[in-house]
PDB file of N, CA and C in Angstrom:
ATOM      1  N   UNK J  10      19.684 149.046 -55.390  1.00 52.00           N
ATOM      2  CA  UNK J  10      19.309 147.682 -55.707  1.00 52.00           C
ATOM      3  C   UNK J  10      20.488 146.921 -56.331  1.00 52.00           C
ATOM      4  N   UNK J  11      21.017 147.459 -57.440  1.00 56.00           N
ATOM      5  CA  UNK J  11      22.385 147.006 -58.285  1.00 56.00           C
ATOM      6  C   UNK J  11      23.518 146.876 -56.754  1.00 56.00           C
ATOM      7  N   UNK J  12      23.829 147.553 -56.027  1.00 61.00           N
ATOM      8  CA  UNK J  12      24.844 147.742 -54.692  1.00 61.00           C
ATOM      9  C   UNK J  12      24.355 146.281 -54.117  1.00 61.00           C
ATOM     10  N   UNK J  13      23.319 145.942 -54.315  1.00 73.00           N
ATOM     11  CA  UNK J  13      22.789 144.812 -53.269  1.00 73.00           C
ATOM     12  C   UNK J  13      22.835 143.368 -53.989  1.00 73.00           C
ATOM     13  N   UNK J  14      22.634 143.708 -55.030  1.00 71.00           N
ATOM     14  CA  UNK J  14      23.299 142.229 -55.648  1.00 71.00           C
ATOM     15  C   UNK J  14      24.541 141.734 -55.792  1.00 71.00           C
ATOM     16  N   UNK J  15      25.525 143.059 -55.764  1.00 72.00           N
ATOM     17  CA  UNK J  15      26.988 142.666 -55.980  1.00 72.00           C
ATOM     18  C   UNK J  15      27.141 142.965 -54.310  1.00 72.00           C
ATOM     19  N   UNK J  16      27.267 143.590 -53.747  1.00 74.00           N
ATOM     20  CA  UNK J  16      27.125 142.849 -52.225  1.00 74.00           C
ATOM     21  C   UNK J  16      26.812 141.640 -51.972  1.00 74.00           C
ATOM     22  N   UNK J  17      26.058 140.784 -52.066  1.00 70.00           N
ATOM     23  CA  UNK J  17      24.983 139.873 -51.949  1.00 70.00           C
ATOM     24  C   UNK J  17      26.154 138.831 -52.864  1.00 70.00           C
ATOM     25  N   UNK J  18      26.197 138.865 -54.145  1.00 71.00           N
ATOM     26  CA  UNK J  18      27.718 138.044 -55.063  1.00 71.00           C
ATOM     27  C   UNK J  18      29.000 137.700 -54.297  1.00 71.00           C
ATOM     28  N   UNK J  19      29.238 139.124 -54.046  1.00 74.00           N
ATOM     29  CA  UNK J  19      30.295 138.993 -53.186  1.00 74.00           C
ATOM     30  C   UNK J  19      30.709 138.132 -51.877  1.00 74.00           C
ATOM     31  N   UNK J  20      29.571 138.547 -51.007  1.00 77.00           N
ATOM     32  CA  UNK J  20      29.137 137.366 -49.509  1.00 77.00           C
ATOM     33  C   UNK J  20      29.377 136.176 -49.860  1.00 77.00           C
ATOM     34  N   UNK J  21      28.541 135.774 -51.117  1.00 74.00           N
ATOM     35  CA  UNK J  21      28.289 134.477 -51.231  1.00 74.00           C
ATOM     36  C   UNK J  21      29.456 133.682 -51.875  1.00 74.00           C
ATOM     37  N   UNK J  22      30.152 134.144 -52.603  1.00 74.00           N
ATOM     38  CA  UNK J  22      31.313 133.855 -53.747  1.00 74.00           C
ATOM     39  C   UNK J  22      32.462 134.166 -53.036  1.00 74.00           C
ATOM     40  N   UNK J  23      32.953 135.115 -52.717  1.00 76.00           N
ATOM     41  CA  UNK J  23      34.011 135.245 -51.929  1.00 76.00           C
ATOM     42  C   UNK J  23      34.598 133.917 -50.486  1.00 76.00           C
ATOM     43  N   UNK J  24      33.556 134.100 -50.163  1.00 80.00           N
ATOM     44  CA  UNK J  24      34.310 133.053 -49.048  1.00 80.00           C
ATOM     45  C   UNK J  24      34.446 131.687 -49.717  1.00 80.00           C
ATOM     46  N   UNK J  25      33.296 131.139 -50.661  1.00 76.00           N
ATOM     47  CA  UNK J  25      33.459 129.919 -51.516  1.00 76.00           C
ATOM     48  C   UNK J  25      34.653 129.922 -51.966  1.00 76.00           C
ATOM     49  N   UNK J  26      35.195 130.791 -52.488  1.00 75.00           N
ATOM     50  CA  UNK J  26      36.697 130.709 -53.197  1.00 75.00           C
ATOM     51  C   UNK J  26      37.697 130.783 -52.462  1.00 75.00           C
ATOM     52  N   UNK J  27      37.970 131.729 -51.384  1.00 79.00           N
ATOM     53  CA  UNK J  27      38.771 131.342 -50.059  1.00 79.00           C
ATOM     54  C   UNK J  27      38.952 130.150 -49.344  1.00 79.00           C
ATOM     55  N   UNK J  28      37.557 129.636 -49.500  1.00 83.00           N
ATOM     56  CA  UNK J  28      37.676 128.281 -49.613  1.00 83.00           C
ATOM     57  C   UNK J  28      38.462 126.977 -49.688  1.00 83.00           C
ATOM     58  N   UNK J  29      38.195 127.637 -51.117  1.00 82.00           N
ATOM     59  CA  UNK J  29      38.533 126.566 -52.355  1.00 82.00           C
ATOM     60  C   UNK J  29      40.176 127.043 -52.518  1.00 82.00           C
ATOM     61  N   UNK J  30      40.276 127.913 -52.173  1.00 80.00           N
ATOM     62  CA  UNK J  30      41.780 128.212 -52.441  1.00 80.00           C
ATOM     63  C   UNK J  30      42.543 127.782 -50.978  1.00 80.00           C
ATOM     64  N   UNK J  31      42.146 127.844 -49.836  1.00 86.00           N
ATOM     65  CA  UNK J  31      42.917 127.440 -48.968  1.00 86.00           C
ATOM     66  C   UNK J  31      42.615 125.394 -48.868  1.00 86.00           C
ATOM     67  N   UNK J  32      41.887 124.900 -49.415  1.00 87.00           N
ATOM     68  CA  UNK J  32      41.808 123.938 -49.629  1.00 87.00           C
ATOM     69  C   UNK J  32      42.892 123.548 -50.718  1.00 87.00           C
ATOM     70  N   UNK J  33      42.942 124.014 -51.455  1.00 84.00           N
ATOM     71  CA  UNK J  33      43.967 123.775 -53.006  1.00 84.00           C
ATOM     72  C   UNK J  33      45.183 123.867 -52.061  1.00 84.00           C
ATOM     73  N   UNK J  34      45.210 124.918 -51.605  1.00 84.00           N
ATOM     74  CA  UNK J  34      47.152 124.828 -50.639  1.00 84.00           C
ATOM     75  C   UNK J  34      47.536 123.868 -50.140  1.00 84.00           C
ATOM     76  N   UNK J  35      46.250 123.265 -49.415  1.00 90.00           N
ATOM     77  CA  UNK J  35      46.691 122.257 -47.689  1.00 90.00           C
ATOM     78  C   UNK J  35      47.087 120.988 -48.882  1.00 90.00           C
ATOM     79  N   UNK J  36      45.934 121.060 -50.224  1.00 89.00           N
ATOM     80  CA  UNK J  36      45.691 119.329 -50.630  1.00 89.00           C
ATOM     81  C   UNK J  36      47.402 119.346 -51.499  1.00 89.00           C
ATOM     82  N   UNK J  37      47.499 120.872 -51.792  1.00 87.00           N
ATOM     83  CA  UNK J  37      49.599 120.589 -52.760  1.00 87.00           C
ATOM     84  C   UNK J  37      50.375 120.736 -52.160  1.00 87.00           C
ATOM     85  N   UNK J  38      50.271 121.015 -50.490  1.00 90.00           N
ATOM     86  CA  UNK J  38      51.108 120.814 -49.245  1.00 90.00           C
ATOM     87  C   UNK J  38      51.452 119.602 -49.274  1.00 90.00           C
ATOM     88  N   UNK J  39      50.371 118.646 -49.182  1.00 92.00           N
ATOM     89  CA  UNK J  39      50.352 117.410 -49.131  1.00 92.00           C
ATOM     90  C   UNK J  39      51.083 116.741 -49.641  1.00 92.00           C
ATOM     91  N   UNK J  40      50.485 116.639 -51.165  1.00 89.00           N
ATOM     92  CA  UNK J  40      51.338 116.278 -52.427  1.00 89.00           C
ATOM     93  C   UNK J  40      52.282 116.294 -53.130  1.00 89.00           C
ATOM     94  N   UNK J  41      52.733 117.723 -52.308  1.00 89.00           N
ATOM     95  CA  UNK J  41      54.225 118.039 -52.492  1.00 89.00           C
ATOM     96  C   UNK J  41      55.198 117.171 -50.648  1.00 89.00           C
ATOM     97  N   UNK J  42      54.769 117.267 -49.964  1.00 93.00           N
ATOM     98  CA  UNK J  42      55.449 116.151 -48.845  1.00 93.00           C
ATOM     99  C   UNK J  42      55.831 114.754 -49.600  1.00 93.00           C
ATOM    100  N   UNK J  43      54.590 114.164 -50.106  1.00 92.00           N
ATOM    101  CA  UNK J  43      54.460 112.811 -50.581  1.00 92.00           C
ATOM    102  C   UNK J  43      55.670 112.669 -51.508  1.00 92.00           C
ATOM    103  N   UNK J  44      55.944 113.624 -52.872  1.00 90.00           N
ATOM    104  CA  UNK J  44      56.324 113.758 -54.110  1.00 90.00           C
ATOM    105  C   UNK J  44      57.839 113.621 -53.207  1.00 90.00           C
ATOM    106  N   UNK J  45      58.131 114.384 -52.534  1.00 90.00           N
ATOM    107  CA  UNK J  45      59.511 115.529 -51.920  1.00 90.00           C
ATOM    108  C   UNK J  45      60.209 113.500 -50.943  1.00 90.00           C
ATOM    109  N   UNK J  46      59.217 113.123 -50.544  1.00 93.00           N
ATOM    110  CA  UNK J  46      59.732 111.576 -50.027  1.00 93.00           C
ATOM    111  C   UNK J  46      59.751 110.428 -50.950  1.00 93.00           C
ATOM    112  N   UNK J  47      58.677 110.209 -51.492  1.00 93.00           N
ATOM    113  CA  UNK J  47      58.869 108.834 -52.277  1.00 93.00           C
ATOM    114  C   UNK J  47      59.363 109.052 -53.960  1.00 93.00           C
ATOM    115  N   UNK J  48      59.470 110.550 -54.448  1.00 91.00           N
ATOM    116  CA  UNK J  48      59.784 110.467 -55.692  1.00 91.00           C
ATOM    117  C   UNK J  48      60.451 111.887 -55.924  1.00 91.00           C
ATOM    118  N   UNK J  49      61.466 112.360 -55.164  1.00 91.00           N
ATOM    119  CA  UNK J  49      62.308 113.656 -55.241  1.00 91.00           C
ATOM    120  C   UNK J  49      62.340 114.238 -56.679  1.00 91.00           C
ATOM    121  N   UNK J  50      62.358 113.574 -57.765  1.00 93.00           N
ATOM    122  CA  UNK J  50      62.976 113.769 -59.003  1.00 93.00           C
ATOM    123  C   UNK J  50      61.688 114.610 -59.199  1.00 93.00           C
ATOM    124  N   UNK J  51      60.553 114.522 -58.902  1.00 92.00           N
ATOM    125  CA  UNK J  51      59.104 114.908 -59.678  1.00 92.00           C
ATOM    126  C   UNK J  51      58.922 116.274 -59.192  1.00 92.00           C
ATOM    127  N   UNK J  52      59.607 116.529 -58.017  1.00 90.00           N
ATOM    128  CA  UNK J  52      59.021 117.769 -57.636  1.00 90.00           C
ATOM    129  C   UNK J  52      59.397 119.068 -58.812  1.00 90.00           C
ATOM    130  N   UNK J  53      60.559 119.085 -59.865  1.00 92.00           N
ATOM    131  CA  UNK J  53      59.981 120.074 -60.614  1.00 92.00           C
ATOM    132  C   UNK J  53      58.628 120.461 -61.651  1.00 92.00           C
ATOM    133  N   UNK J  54      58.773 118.730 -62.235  1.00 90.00           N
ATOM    134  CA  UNK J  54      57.108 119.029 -62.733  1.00 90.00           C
ATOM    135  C   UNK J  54      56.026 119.124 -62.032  1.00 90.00           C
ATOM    136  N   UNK J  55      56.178 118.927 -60.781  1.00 87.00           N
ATOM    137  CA  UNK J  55      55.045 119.681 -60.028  1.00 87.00           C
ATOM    138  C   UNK J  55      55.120 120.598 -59.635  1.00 87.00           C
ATOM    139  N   UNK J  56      55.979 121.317 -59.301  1.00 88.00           N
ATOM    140  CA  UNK J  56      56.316 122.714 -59.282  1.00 88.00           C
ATOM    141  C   UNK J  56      55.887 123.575 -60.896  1.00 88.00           C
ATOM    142  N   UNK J  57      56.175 122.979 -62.009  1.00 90.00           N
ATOM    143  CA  UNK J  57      55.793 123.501 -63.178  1.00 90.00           C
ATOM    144  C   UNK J  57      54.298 123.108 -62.937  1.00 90.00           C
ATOM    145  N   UNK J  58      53.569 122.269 -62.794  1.00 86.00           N
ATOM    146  CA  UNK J  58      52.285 122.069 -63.095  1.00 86.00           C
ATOM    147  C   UNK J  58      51.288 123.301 -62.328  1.00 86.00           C
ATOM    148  N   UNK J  59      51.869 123.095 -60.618  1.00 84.00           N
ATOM    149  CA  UNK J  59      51.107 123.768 -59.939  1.00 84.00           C
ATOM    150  C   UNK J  59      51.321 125.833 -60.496  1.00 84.00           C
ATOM    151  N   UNK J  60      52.587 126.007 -61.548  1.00 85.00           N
ATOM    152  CA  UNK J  60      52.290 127.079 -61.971  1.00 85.00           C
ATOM    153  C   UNK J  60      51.309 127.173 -63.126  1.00 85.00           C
ATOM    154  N   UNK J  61      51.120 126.412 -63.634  1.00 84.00           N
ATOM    155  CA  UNK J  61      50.413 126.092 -64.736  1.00 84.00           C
ATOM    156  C   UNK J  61      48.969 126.490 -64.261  1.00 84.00           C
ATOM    157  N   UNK J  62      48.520 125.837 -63.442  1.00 81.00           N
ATOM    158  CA  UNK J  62      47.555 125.585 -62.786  1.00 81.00           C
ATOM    159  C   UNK J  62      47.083 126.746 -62.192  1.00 81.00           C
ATOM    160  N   UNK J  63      47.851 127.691 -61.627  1.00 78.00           N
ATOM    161  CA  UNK J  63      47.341 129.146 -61.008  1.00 78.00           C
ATOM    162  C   UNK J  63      46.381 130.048 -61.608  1.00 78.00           C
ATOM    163  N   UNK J  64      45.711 130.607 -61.121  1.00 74.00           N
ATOM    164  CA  UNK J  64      44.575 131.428 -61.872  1.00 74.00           C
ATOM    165  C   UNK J  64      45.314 132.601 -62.048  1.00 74.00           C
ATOM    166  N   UNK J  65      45.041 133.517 -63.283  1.00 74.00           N
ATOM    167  CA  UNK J  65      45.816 134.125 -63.961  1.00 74.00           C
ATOM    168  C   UNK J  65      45.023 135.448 -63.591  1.00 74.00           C
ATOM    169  N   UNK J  66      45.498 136.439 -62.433  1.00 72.00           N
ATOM    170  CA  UNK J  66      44.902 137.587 -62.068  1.00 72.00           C
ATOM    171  C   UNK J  66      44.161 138.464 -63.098  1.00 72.00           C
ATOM    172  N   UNK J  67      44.627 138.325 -64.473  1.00 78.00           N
ATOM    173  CA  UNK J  67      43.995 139.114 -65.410  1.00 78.00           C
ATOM    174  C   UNK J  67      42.761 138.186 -65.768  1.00 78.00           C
ATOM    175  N   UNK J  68      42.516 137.585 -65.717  1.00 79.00           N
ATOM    176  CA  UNK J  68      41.762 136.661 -65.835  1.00 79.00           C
ATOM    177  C   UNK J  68      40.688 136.957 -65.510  1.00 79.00           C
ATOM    178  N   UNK J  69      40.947 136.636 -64.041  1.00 74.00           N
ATOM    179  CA  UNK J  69      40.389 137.107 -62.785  1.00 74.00           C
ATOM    180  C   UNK J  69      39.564 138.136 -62.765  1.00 74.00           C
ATOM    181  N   UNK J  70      40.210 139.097 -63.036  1.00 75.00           N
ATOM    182  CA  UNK J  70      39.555 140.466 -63.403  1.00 75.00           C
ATOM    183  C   UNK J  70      39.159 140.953 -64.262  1.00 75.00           C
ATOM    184  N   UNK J  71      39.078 140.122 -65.257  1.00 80.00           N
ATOM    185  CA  UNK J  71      37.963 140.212 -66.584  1.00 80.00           C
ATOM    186  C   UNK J  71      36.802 139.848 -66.170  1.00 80.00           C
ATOM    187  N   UNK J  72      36.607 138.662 -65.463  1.00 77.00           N
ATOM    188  CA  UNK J  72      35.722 137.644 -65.002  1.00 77.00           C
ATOM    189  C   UNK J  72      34.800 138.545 -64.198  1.00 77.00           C
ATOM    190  N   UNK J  73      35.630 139.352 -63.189  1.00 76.00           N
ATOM    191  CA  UNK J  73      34.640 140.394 -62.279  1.00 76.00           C
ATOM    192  C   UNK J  73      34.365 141.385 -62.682  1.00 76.00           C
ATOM    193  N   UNK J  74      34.528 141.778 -63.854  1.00 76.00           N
ATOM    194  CA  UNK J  74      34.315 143.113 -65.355  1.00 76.00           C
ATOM    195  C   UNK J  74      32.763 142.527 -65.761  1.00 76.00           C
ATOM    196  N   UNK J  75      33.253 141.582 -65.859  1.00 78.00           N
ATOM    197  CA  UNK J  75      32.146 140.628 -67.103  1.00 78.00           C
ATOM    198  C   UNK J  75      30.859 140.445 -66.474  1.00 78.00           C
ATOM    199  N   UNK J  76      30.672 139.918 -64.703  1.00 73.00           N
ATOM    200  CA  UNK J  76      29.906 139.848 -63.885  1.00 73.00           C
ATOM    201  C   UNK J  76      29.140 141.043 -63.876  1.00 73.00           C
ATOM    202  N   UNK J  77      30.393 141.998 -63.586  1.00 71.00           N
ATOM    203  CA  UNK J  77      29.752 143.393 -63.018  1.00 71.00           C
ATOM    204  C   UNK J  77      28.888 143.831 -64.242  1.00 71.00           C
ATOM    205  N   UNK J  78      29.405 143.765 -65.943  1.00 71.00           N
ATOM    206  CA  UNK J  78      28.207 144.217 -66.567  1.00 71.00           C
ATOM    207  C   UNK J  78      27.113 143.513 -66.720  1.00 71.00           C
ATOM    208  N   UNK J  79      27.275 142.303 -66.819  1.00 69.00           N
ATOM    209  CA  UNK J  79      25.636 141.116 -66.811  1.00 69.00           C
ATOM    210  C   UNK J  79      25.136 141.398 -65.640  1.00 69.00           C
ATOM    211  N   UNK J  80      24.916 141.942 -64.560  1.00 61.00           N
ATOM    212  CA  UNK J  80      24.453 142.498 -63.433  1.00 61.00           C
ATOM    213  C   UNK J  80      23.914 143.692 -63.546  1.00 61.00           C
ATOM    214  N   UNK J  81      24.755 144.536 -64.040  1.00 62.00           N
ATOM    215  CA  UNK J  81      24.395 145.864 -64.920  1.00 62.00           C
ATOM    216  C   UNK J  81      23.429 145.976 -65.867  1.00 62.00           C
ATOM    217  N   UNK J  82      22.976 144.460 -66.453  1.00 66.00           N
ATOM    218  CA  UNK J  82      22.603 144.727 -67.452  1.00 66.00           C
ATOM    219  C   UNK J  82      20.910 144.176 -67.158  1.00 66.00           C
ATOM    220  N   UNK J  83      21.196 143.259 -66.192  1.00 58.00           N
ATOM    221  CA  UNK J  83      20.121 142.741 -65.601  1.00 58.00           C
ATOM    222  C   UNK J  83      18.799 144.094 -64.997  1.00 58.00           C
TER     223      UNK J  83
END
């Protein structure tokens, strides 16, 4: 039953974030074209921002620690 909810998490959440993450690329593809033509000087703080901005793998994997026991616990 527990196998089937985090199965079931996974299906549903996983591709949402694949998503959302190949969406985030195309939209700072973009923004970085725009930046790179009408305002060259900016592209390092956007280069700093968009590191800023990255999700922090440890993070990450607290987050799916944290899931996995409130699921566990359920």
């Amino acid at each position: 039953m527990m196998l089937d909810r985090v199965w079931l998490i996974r299906q549903l959440l996983l591709p949402c974030l694949l998503k959302e993450m190949v969406r985030s690329l195309v939209l700072t593809g973009k923004l970085m074209a725009i930046v790179k033509e009408k305002a060259p000087e900016a592209i390092p703080l956007l280069d700093e921002l968009i590191t800023i901005l990255q999700p922090n793998p440890k993070e990450i994997v607290e987050n799916e620690k944290s899931s996995r026991r409130t699921l566990l616990q359920i």
